[in-house]
């Protein structure tokens, strides 16, 4: 989050979007890492109940913006801060969820408007920021397109406190929206047969104002650009060129992440990690799976000279670029919408807590009445009964002795991947026998069983890691067996 007032950067994320004809099973996938500025940022996974009350006002703990809310609301999943009132971390930051109408929202991907644009449309100190977006939008929308329009009107009225990218999806479409300045924004529909990657910089390129079915934009944006002479191109309307940045920081912090993701999905394309022209939208050389998205969001320039934990890499290259998976990743999510699945089983929220390089993504159906206890409750003290703390501990021990533990960690992750995929099929098949009126209750219980198994297995793995770690103390020496 790039900020006004005294906000410190909340999340610097990586986004992956996959259209239904680009995925291996016809699913729509929108995914993002939430990377926090603190090493510890406890997150919980909850179900927000539908609140149908008149005259409700949302007030942000972060910026103070007050927004009247509609009377009619839908229930939705959320991954908020465990302690939203903490001084360093004020605000809910719901981040990601799917509502009961099978609309998915992930917010936000921090982006940065350039100095020219911000001179004429500065950020609004008490405007809308990342902490609020999920809670003021997701309960009230019936489609991805409606979500863009709904948030766009709020931004035009109340202003944006920071530059943000927002991911929307439903059972038919994906939309990606960028707000780089105080009141202006655009959104693009991701083609069904394509994927897209956004790495903390304005990514949307050409806007075709003659195609409103594929592009959306703020009122008066063309006039704003023309009036202030903001377009550096001789023809066309390239949003990235007009509103975005192409700085040295981008080439260290941002563009290399897009380069690596596209290197993985399109290895035949030759690009530089410091190129300013890496395309936002791309067609993969194969169909994309949930596991592919997991790999990208868990990556750290694997098998390249830039891997910070790679063997034999120079110290310069190890720290040259900002990676995708970080020790300060608070959580990562893949929101999967399955248009071909039976009714009530369309939405799945794959959730990883902590450092994605070392921890698994666990699937939870979203048509539920509650979330598993270990995921929705948090203690200030470290406890392996809390999912967040358990997975943070896994990451800590694996990274501390990575060369020793990497093979066992990969085996654990593969086991969890297979388990997760098998559980989705098992639950989907079993649900065929469940009456519609009992489906949410059934899925709630199945999510509980999933969490129970994962935590039991992960505690066993943590015990193995800890016991093995004791062998590698630096306060050690080869001892004489006769002593």
Short mmCIF file of C-alpha atoms in Angstrom, two decimals:
data_model
loop_
_atom_site.label_atom_id
_atom_site.label_comp_id
_atom_site.label_asym_id
_atom_site.label_seq_id
_atom_site.Cartn_x
_atom_site.Cartn_y
_atom_site.Cartn_z
CA UNK A 1 0.00 0.00 0.00
CA UNK A 2 1.49 3.34 -1.01
CA UNK A 3 0.26 5.92 1.38
CA UNK A 4 -0.56 9.39 2.45
CA UNK A 5 -0.57 10.52 6.08
CA UNK A 6 1.45 8.22 8.36
CA UNK A 7 0.46 4.92 6.76
CA UNK A 8 3.36 2.53 6.33
CA UNK A 9 3.30 0.19 3.38
CA UNK A 10 0.73 -2.44 4.26
CA UNK A 11 0.82 -4.83 1.37
CA UNK A 12 3.11 -5.10 -1.61
CA UNK A 13 1.63 -8.03 -3.46
CA UNK A 14 1.80 -10.20 -6.57
CA UNK A 15 -1.35 -10.94 -8.57
CA UNK A 16 -2.15 -13.80 -10.97
CA UNK A 17 -5.37 -14.00 -13.02
CA UNK A 18 -6.41 -17.00 -15.15
CA UNK A 19 -9.36 -17.04 -17.55
CA UNK A 20 -11.72 -20.03 -17.79
CA UNK A 21 -10.43 -21.13 -21.21
CA UNK A 22 -6.84 -20.74 -20.04
CA UNK A 23 -7.28 -23.07 -17.06
CA UNK A 24 -6.97 -26.83 -17.14
CA UNK A 25 -10.50 -27.53 -15.90
CA UNK A 26 -12.50 -24.49 -17.01
CA UNK A 27 -12.17 -22.74 -13.65
CA UNK A 28 -11.71 -19.02 -13.22
CA UNK A 29 -8.77 -18.24 -10.92
CA UNK A 30 -7.84 -14.95 -9.27
CA UNK A 31 -4.94 -15.06 -6.85
CA UNK A 32 -2.66 -12.80 -4.83
CA UNK A 33 0.03 -12.80 -2.16
CA UNK A 34 -0.50 -10.36 0.70
CA UNK A 35 2.99 -9.23 1.69
CA UNK A 36 3.13 -7.21 4.88
CA UNK A 37 5.72 -4.72 6.09
CA UNK A 38 6.14 -6.50 9.44
CA UNK A 39 7.61 -9.97 9.95
CA UNK A 40 4.53 -11.01 11.91
CA UNK A 41 1.03 -10.11 10.75
CA UNK A 42 -1.53 -12.56 12.18
CA UNK A 43 -4.37 -13.35 9.79
CA UNK A 44 -7.61 -15.22 10.33
CA UNK A 45 -10.13 -16.75 7.92
CA UNK A 46 -13.74 -15.91 8.71
CA UNK A 47 -17.25 -15.86 7.31
CA UNK A 48 -18.86 -12.43 7.48
CA UNK A 49 -22.60 -12.80 7.98
CA UNK A 50 -25.10 -10.91 5.85
CA UNK A 51 -26.26 -7.79 7.69
CA UNK A 52 -29.53 -6.45 6.30
CA UNK A 53 -30.00 -3.18 8.15
CA UNK A 54 -30.86 0.33 7.05
CA UNK A 55 -28.75 3.41 7.77
CA UNK A 56 -25.46 1.61 8.39
CA UNK A 57 -22.26 3.64 8.02
CA UNK A 58 -18.84 2.10 7.42
CA UNK A 59 -16.00 4.03 9.06
CA UNK A 60 -12.39 3.16 8.26
CA UNK A 61 -10.03 2.85 11.23
CA UNK A 62 -7.26 3.70 8.79
CA UNK A 63 -8.32 6.84 6.92
CA UNK A 64 -11.51 7.80 8.73
CA UNK A 65 -13.62 7.75 5.56
CA UNK A 66 -17.32 7.21 6.26
CA UNK A 67 -19.46 5.46 3.64
CA UNK A 68 -23.20 4.68 3.85
CA UNK A 69 -23.88 1.00 3.17
CA UNK A 70 -26.81 -0.54 1.27
CA UNK A 71 -29.53 -2.21 3.30
CA UNK A 72 -29.35 -5.53 1.44
CA UNK A 73 -26.13 -7.53 1.89
CA UNK A 74 -24.71 -10.99 1.17
CA UNK A 75 -22.53 -13.19 3.36
CA UNK A 76 -18.91 -13.57 2.27
CA UNK A 77 -15.58 -15.04 3.29
CA UNK A 78 -12.75 -12.80 4.44
CA UNK A 79 -9.10 -12.97 5.56
CA UNK A 80 -8.85 -9.99 7.93
CA UNK A 81 -6.22 -8.86 10.39
CA UNK A 82 -6.53 -10.75 13.67
CA UNK A 83 -5.99 -7.50 15.60
CA UNK A 84 -7.42 -4.59 13.57
CA UNK A 85 -7.09 -2.11 16.43
CA UNK A 86 -3.33 -2.45 16.86
CA UNK A 87 -1.54 0.87 16.43
CA UNK A 88 0.86 -0.42 13.76
CA UNK A 89 -1.85 -2.20 11.89
CA UNK A 90 -5.14 -0.33 12.15
CA UNK A 91 -7.91 -1.51 9.90
CA UNK A 92 -9.71 -4.71 8.97
CA UNK A 93 -7.95 -5.52 5.67
CA UNK A 94 -10.35 -8.29 4.63
CA UNK A 95 -8.18 -8.88 1.53
CA UNK A 96 -10.01 -11.73 -0.22
CA UNK A 97 -13.30 -13.56 -0.35
CA UNK A 98 -16.21 -15.01 -2.28
CA UNK A 99 -19.77 -13.95 -1.55
CA UNK A 100 -22.92 -16.07 -1.66
CA UNK A 101 -23.57 -14.97 -5.25
CA UNK A 102 -20.23 -16.49 -6.31
CA UNK A 103 -18.54 -13.15 -6.85
CA UNK A 104 -14.88 -13.13 -5.87
CA UNK A 105 -12.89 -10.07 -4.83
CA UNK A 106 -9.22 -9.66 -3.89
CA UNK A 107 -7.92 -6.29 -2.79
CA UNK A 108 -5.46 -4.87 -3.21
CA UNK A 109 -2.43 -4.95 -5.47
CA UNK A 110 -0.52 -1.79 -4.55
CA UNK A 111 0.23 0.40 -7.58
CA UNK A 112 1.87 3.78 -8.00
CA UNK A 113 0.80 6.71 -10.12
CA UNK A 114 3.50 8.91 -11.61
CA UNK A 115 4.29 12.45 -10.48
CA UNK A 116 2.58 14.10 -13.46
CA UNK A 117 -0.75 12.41 -12.76
CA UNK A 118 -0.59 12.93 -9.00
CA UNK A 119 0.06 16.64 -9.54
CA UNK A 120 -3.42 17.02 -11.03
CA UNK A 121 -5.32 14.25 -9.21
CA UNK A 122 -3.58 13.70 -5.87
CA UNK A 123 -4.44 10.93 -3.46
CA UNK A 124 -7.11 11.80 -0.90
CA UNK A 125 -5.91 11.67 2.71
CA UNK A 126 -9.25 10.52 4.12
CA UNK A 127 -10.33 8.54 1.07
CA UNK A 128 -10.88 4.84 0.42
CA UNK A 129 -7.92 2.54 1.13
CA UNK A 130 -7.13 -1.16 1.08
CA UNK A 131 -8.36 -1.73 4.61
CA UNK A 132 -11.96 -0.99 3.57
CA UNK A 133 -12.48 -2.24 0.03
CA UNK A 134 -13.57 -5.83 0.64
CA UNK A 135 -16.07 -4.83 3.31
CA UNK A 136 -17.63 -1.93 1.40
CA UNK A 137 -17.91 -3.80 -1.91
CA UNK A 138 -18.10 -7.60 -1.70
CA UNK A 139 -21.32 -7.87 0.37
CA UNK A 140 -23.23 -5.76 -2.13
CA UNK A 141 -22.39 -6.99 -5.64
CA UNK A 142 -23.90 -9.61 -7.94
CA UNK A 143 -21.19 -9.79 -10.62
CA UNK A 144 -17.59 -8.84 -11.31
CA UNK A 145 -18.62 -6.13 -13.74
CA UNK A 146 -21.04 -4.69 -11.21
CA UNK A 147 -18.24 -4.70 -8.64
CA UNK A 148 -16.00 -2.56 -10.84
CA UNK A 149 -18.79 -0.09 -11.47
CA UNK A 150 -19.78 -0.01 -7.79
CA UNK A 151 -16.26 0.65 -6.51
CA UNK A 152 -15.57 3.07 -9.35
CA UNK A 153 -18.45 5.29 -8.29
CA UNK A 154 -17.26 5.22 -4.68
CA UNK A 155 -13.74 6.25 -5.76
CA UNK A 156 -15.08 9.10 -7.87
CA UNK A 157 -17.13 10.33 -4.90
CA UNK A 158 -14.83 9.76 -1.90
CA UNK A 159 -11.41 9.55 -3.55
CA UNK A 160 -8.64 7.00 -3.11
CA UNK A 161 -6.08 7.27 -0.32
CA UNK A 162 -3.56 5.14 -2.21
CA UNK A 163 -2.84 3.50 -5.53
CA UNK A 164 -4.54 0.12 -5.78
CA UNK A 165 -5.29 -2.74 -8.16
CA UNK A 166 -8.41 -4.82 -7.47
CA UNK A 167 -9.28 -8.30 -8.72
CA UNK A 168 -12.92 -9.19 -9.49
CA UNK A 169 -14.38 -12.46 -10.80
CA UNK A 170 -17.66 -14.30 -11.17
CA UNK A 171 -18.63 -17.53 -12.90
CA UNK A 172 -18.15 -15.94 -16.32
CA UNK A 173 -15.65 -13.05 -16.21
CA UNK A 174 -12.49 -11.68 -14.64
CA UNK A 175 -11.98 -7.93 -14.34
CA UNK A 176 -8.86 -6.16 -13.14
CA UNK A 177 -9.20 -2.54 -11.98
CA UNK A 178 -6.43 -0.02 -11.32
CA UNK A 179 -6.72 3.20 -9.29
CA UNK A 180 -3.35 5.01 -9.48
CA UNK A 181 -4.49 8.43 -8.28
CA UNK A 182 -7.20 10.22 -6.34
CA UNK A 183 -10.28 9.75 -8.53
CA UNK A 184 -9.44 8.21 -11.90
CA UNK A 185 -9.38 4.51 -12.70
CA UNK A 186 -9.71 1.96 -15.49
CA UNK A 187 -10.56 -1.74 -15.64
CA UNK A 188 -10.02 -4.44 -18.23
CA UNK A 189 -11.75 -7.75 -18.74
CA UNK A 190 -9.15 -10.51 -18.90
CA UNK A 191 -9.74 -12.58 -22.07
CA UNK A 192 -11.04 -16.06 -21.28
CA UNK A 193 -8.06 -17.77 -22.94
CA UNK A 194 -5.39 -15.64 -21.26
CA UNK A 195 -3.64 -15.09 -17.96
CA UNK A 196 -2.31 -11.88 -16.43
CA UNK A 197 0.31 -10.99 -13.82
CA UNK A 198 0.51 -7.72 -11.86
CA UNK A 199 3.62 -6.97 -9.75
CA UNK A 200 2.96 -3.75 -7.78
CA UNK A 201 2.97 -1.36 -10.69
CA UNK A 202 0.38 0.01 -13.08
CA UNK A 203 -0.03 -2.88 -15.50
CA UNK A 204 -3.06 -2.24 -17.72
CA UNK A 205 -1.99 -1.16 -21.19
CA UNK A 206 -4.21 -0.14 -24.14
CA UNK A 207 -7.72 1.13 -23.40
CA UNK A 208 -10.21 0.95 -26.27
CA UNK A 209 -12.99 3.39 -25.48
CA UNK A 210 -15.07 1.90 -28.31
CA UNK A 211 -15.32 -1.44 -26.49
CA UNK A 212 -17.17 -0.91 -23.18
CA UNK A 213 -17.81 -4.65 -22.92
CA UNK A 214 -14.08 -5.16 -22.39
CA UNK A 215 -12.96 -1.90 -20.76
CA UNK A 216 -14.38 0.37 -18.07
CA UNK A 217 -13.10 3.76 -16.95
CA UNK A 218 -13.77 6.71 -14.68
CA UNK A 219 -15.96 9.56 -15.80
CA UNK A 220 -13.98 12.23 -17.65
CA UNK A 221 -10.68 10.35 -17.78
CA UNK A 222 -10.02 11.16 -21.46
CA UNK A 223 -10.72 14.85 -20.88
CA UNK A 224 -8.49 14.80 -17.77
CA UNK A 225 -5.58 13.35 -19.76
CA UNK A 226 -6.06 15.76 -22.67
CA UNK A 227 -6.46 18.84 -20.48
CA UNK A 228 -3.23 18.23 -18.58
CA UNK A 229 -1.23 16.89 -21.54
CA UNK A 230 -0.45 13.60 -19.80
CA UNK A 231 -0.21 11.18 -22.75
CA UNK A 232 3.43 10.67 -23.82
CA UNK A 233 2.45 8.59 -26.87
CA UNK A 234 1.70 10.12 -30.25
CA UNK A 235 -1.37 7.94 -30.65
CA UNK A 236 -3.53 5.59 -28.62
CA UNK A 237 -4.33 5.49 -24.90
CA UNK A 238 -1.85 3.29 -23.04
CA UNK A 239 -2.85 3.52 -19.38
CA UNK A 240 0.50 2.21 -18.16
CA UNK A 241 2.39 4.88 -20.11
CA UNK A 242 0.06 7.70 -19.04
CA UNK A 243 -0.56 6.88 -15.38
CA UNK A 244 2.17 4.43 -14.38
CA UNK A 245 5.86 4.43 -13.56
CA UNK A 246 8.94 2.94 -15.22
CA UNK A 247 11.59 3.63 -12.62
CA UNK A 248 14.75 2.02 -11.33
CA UNK A 249 12.72 0.79 -8.36
CA UNK A 250 10.26 -0.90 -10.73
CA UNK A 251 13.11 -2.74 -12.42
CA UNK A 252 14.35 -4.04 -9.07
CA UNK A 253 11.11 -4.50 -7.17
CA UNK A 254 8.39 -5.17 -9.73
CA UNK A 255 9.14 -6.14 -13.33
CA UNK A 256 11.32 -9.17 -12.40
CA UNK A 257 8.30 -10.84 -10.79
CA UNK A 258 6.23 -10.54 -13.97
CA UNK A 259 9.26 -11.80 -15.89
CA UNK A 260 9.55 -14.93 -13.74
CA UNK A 261 5.84 -15.77 -13.90
CA UNK A 262 5.85 -15.45 -17.68
CA UNK A 263 9.12 -17.38 -17.92
CA UNK A 264 7.33 -20.23 -16.14
CA UNK A 265 4.14 -20.16 -18.23
CA UNK A 266 5.80 -19.11 -21.49
CA UNK A 267 9.41 -20.37 -21.40
CA UNK A 268 9.64 -19.96 -25.16
CA UNK A 269 9.39 -16.15 -24.87
CA UNK A 270 12.69 -14.32 -24.37
CA UNK A 271 12.34 -11.28 -22.09
CA UNK A 272 14.55 -9.33 -19.73
CA UNK A 273 13.67 -9.15 -16.02
CA UNK A 274 14.29 -5.40 -16.18
CA UNK A 275 12.19 -4.71 -19.26
CA UNK A 276 9.62 -1.92 -19.04
CA UNK A 277 7.53 -3.63 -21.73
CA UNK A 278 6.58 -6.99 -20.24
CA UNK A 279 2.95 -7.46 -21.31
CA UNK A 280 0.23 -7.55 -18.67
CA UNK A 281 -1.94 -10.11 -20.49
CA UNK A 282 -0.41 -13.21 -22.04
CA UNK A 283 -1.40 -16.61 -23.48
CA UNK A 284 0.34 -19.55 -21.82
CA UNK A 285 1.91 -22.35 -23.82
CA UNK A 286 -0.29 -24.83 -21.92
CA UNK A 287 -3.44 -24.96 -19.79
CA UNK A 288 -2.94 -23.59 -16.27
CA UNK A 289 -3.74 -25.47 -13.06
CA UNK A 290 -4.22 -24.38 -9.46
CA UNK A 291 -0.82 -25.95 -8.82
CA UNK A 292 0.75 -23.68 -11.45
CA UNK A 293 -0.63 -20.61 -9.70
CA UNK A 294 0.63 -21.97 -6.37
CA UNK A 295 4.09 -22.42 -7.88
CA UNK A 296 4.22 -18.83 -9.11
CA UNK A 297 3.04 -17.36 -5.82
CA UNK A 298 5.43 -19.62 -3.88
CA UNK A 299 8.43 -18.86 -6.06
CA UNK A 300 11.69 -17.06 -5.34
CA UNK A 301 13.27 -17.10 -8.80
CA UNK A 302 13.66 -20.87 -8.46
CA UNK A 303 16.38 -22.42 -10.62
CA UNK A 304 17.69 -19.04 -11.75
CA UNK A 305 20.76 -17.06 -10.78
CA UNK A 306 18.51 -14.69 -8.82
CA UNK A 307 17.24 -17.23 -6.26
CA UNK A 308 18.10 -15.82 -2.78
CA UNK A 309 18.28 -19.33 -1.33
CA UNK A 310 19.78 -20.93 -4.43
CA UNK A 311 23.03 -22.86 -4.11
CA UNK A 312 26.02 -21.31 -5.89
CA UNK A 313 24.39 -17.98 -6.74
CA UNK A 314 26.44 -14.84 -6.20
CA UNK A 315 25.54 -12.58 -3.30
CA UNK A 316 24.86 -9.78 -5.78
CA UNK A 317 22.33 -11.79 -7.76
CA UNK A 318 20.70 -13.22 -4.64
CA UNK A 319 19.67 -9.75 -3.53
CA UNK A 320 19.32 -8.08 -6.90
CA UNK A 321 15.54 -8.48 -7.29
CA UNK A 322 12.55 -8.60 -4.96
CA UNK A 323 11.10 -12.12 -5.06
CA UNK A 324 7.48 -13.25 -5.10
CA UNK A 325 7.42 -15.37 -1.93
CA UNK A 326 8.72 -13.47 1.09
CA UNK A 327 9.24 -14.20 4.78
CA UNK A 328 6.78 -11.37 5.45
CA UNK A 329 3.99 -12.81 3.34
CA UNK A 330 1.00 -12.74 5.68
CA UNK A 331 -1.24 -14.94 3.56
CA UNK A 332 -1.85 -15.99 -0.02
CA UNK A 333 -5.09 -16.96 -1.67
CA UNK A 334 -6.38 -18.50 -4.87
CA UNK A 335 -10.07 -17.79 -5.40
CA UNK A 336 -11.42 -20.53 -7.65
CA UNK A 337 -14.81 -20.28 -9.34
CA UNK A 338 -15.99 -23.45 -11.08
CA UNK A 339 -18.72 -22.70 -13.66
CA UNK A 340 -19.15 -26.39 -14.48
CA UNK A 341 -19.61 -27.61 -10.90
CA UNK A 342 -22.98 -28.46 -9.31
CA UNK A 343 -24.89 -25.53 -7.83
CA UNK A 344 -23.59 -24.48 -4.43
CA UNK A 345 -20.13 -25.95 -4.99
CA UNK A 346 -18.75 -23.31 -7.34
CA UNK A 347 -16.56 -21.32 -4.95
CA UNK A 348 -13.33 -22.56 -3.35
CA UNK A 349 -10.86 -20.39 -1.45
CA UNK A 350 -7.38 -21.91 -1.42
CA UNK A 351 -5.52 -20.37 1.51
CA UNK A 352 -1.85 -20.40 2.51
CA UNK A 353 -0.76 -18.68 5.72
CA UNK A 354 2.81 -17.44 6.09
CA UNK A 355 5.75 -17.89 3.72
CA UNK A 356 4.30 -19.49 0.60
CA UNK A 357 7.61 -21.07 -0.41
CA UNK A 358 7.31 -23.50 2.50
CA UNK A 359 3.60 -23.90 3.33
CA UNK A 360 0.64 -25.44 1.47
CA UNK A 361 -2.52 -23.98 -0.02
CA UNK A 362 -5.58 -25.57 1.60
CA UNK A 363 -8.98 -25.62 -0.18
CA UNK A 364 -12.09 -24.38 1.62
CA UNK A 365 -15.53 -24.31 0.03
CA UNK A 366 -17.12 -20.88 0.47
CA UNK A 367 -20.84 -21.75 0.50
CA UNK A 368 -20.64 -22.29 4.25
CA UNK A 369 -22.04 -21.14 7.58
CA UNK A 370 -18.70 -20.75 9.37
CA UNK A 371 -14.96 -21.35 9.04
CA UNK A 372 -12.77 -23.85 10.95
CA UNK A 373 -11.89 -22.86 14.51
CA UNK A 374 -8.12 -23.05 14.04
CA UNK A 375 -8.38 -20.61 11.13
CA UNK A 376 -10.77 -18.08 12.66
CA UNK A 377 -9.26 -17.74 16.14
CA UNK A 378 -5.94 -16.21 17.11
CA UNK A 379 -3.86 -15.87 20.27
CA UNK A 380 -1.21 -13.26 20.96
CA UNK A 381 1.15 -15.96 22.15
CA UNK A 382 2.41 -18.50 19.64
CA UNK A 383 0.18 -21.58 19.62
CA UNK A 384 0.16 -24.51 17.22
CA UNK A 385 -3.61 -24.65 17.67
CA UNK A 386 -3.79 -21.50 15.50
CA UNK A 387 -3.29 -22.16 11.80
CA UNK A 388 -1.36 -18.92 11.25
CA UNK A 389 1.20 -19.63 13.98
CA UNK A 390 1.59 -23.26 12.96
CA UNK A 391 2.45 -22.41 9.37
CA UNK A 392 4.72 -19.52 10.39
CA UNK A 393 6.71 -22.00 12.47
CA UNK A 394 7.02 -24.37 9.52
CA UNK A 395 8.45 -21.56 7.39
CA UNK A 396 10.88 -20.51 10.10
CA UNK A 397 12.42 -23.95 10.61
CA UNK A 398 12.61 -24.85 6.92
CA UNK A 399 14.28 -21.59 5.92
CA UNK A 400 16.76 -21.78 8.81
CA UNK A 401 18.20 -25.02 7.39
CA UNK A 402 16.90 -24.90 3.84
CA UNK A 403 19.55 -27.05 2.16
CA UNK A 404 18.93 -29.78 4.73
CA UNK A 405 15.14 -29.61 4.84
CA UNK A 406 14.17 -28.68 1.28
CA UNK A 407 13.58 -32.24 0.07
CA UNK A 408 11.40 -33.13 3.05
CA UNK A 409 9.57 -29.83 2.67
CA UNK A 410 8.89 -30.50 -0.99
CA UNK A 411 7.56 -33.95 -0.06
CA UNK A 412 5.25 -32.39 2.55
CA UNK A 413 3.99 -29.79 0.07
CA UNK A 414 3.37 -32.45 -2.59
CA UNK A 415 1.46 -34.53 -0.05
CA UNK A 416 -0.70 -31.54 0.87
CA UNK A 417 -1.31 -30.67 -2.79
CA UNK A 418 -2.52 -34.18 -3.51
CA UNK A 419 -4.64 -34.18 -0.37
CA UNK A 420 -6.22 -30.84 -1.25
CA UNK A 421 -7.12 -31.88 -4.78
CA UNK A 422 -8.47 -35.23 -3.56
CA UNK A 423 -10.57 -33.49 -0.91
CA UNK A 424 -12.17 -31.20 -3.49
CA UNK A 425 -13.23 -34.23 -5.53
CA UNK A 426 -14.31 -36.21 -2.48
CA UNK A 427 -16.48 -33.39 -1.15
CA UNK A 428 -17.91 -32.57 -4.58
CA UNK A 429 -18.90 -36.21 -5.12
CA UNK A 430 -20.39 -36.61 -1.64
CA UNK A 431 -22.38 -33.38 -1.99
CA UNK A 432 -24.46 -34.96 -4.77
CA UNK A 433 -26.38 -36.85 -2.07
CA UNK A 434 -26.99 -33.79 0.10
CA UNK A 435 -30.30 -31.86 -0.13
CA UNK A 436 -29.86 -28.25 -1.25
CA UNK A 437 -31.17 -26.90 2.06
CA UNK A 438 -28.46 -28.82 3.95
CA UNK A 439 -25.55 -28.14 1.59
CA UNK A 440 -24.00 -25.18 3.44
CA UNK A 441 -24.09 -27.11 6.70
CA UNK A 442 -22.47 -30.11 4.99
CA UNK A 443 -19.70 -28.00 3.44
CA UNK A 444 -19.03 -26.29 6.77
CA UNK A 445 -18.45 -29.67 8.40
CA UNK A 446 -16.28 -30.89 5.52
CA UNK A 447 -14.12 -27.76 5.74
CA UNK A 448 -13.69 -28.52 9.44
CA UNK A 449 -12.52 -32.05 8.62
CA UNK A 450 -10.10 -30.70 6.02
CA UNK A 451 -8.58 -28.28 8.53
CA UNK A 452 -8.40 -30.96 11.21
CA UNK A 453 -6.43 -33.31 8.96
CA UNK A 454 -4.10 -30.59 7.69
CA UNK A 455 -3.30 -29.29 11.16
CA UNK A 456 -2.71 -32.79 12.56
CA UNK A 457 -0.34 -33.67 9.72
CA UNK A 458 1.40 -30.29 9.91
CA UNK A 459 1.96 -30.61 13.65
CA UNK A 460 3.62 -33.98 13.02
CA UNK A 461 5.81 -32.39 10.38
CA UNK A 462 6.69 -29.49 12.69
CA UNK A 463 7.73 -31.94 15.39
CA UNK A 464 10.04 -33.69 12.91
CA UNK A 465 11.54 -30.36 11.85
CA UNK A 466 12.19 -29.24 15.41
CA UNK A 467 13.76 -32.52 16.50
CA UNK A 468 16.00 -32.59 13.45
CA UNK A 469 16.93 -28.90 13.90
CA UNK A 470 18.50 -29.59 17.28
CA UNK A 471 21.33 -31.39 15.48
CA UNK A 472 22.45 -28.23 13.71
CA UNK A 473 23.33 -25.89 16.55
CA UNK A 474 26.41 -23.76 15.90
CA UNK A 475 27.34 -24.23 19.58
CA UNK A 476 28.49 -27.74 18.81
CA UNK A 477 31.72 -29.65 18.37
CA UNK A 478 32.73 -33.23 17.58
CA UNK A 479 32.91 -34.90 20.98
CA UNK A 480 35.26 -37.63 22.11
CA UNK A 481 33.13 -40.74 22.58
CA UNK A 482 35.36 -41.82 25.48
CA UNK A 483 34.50 -38.75 27.56
#
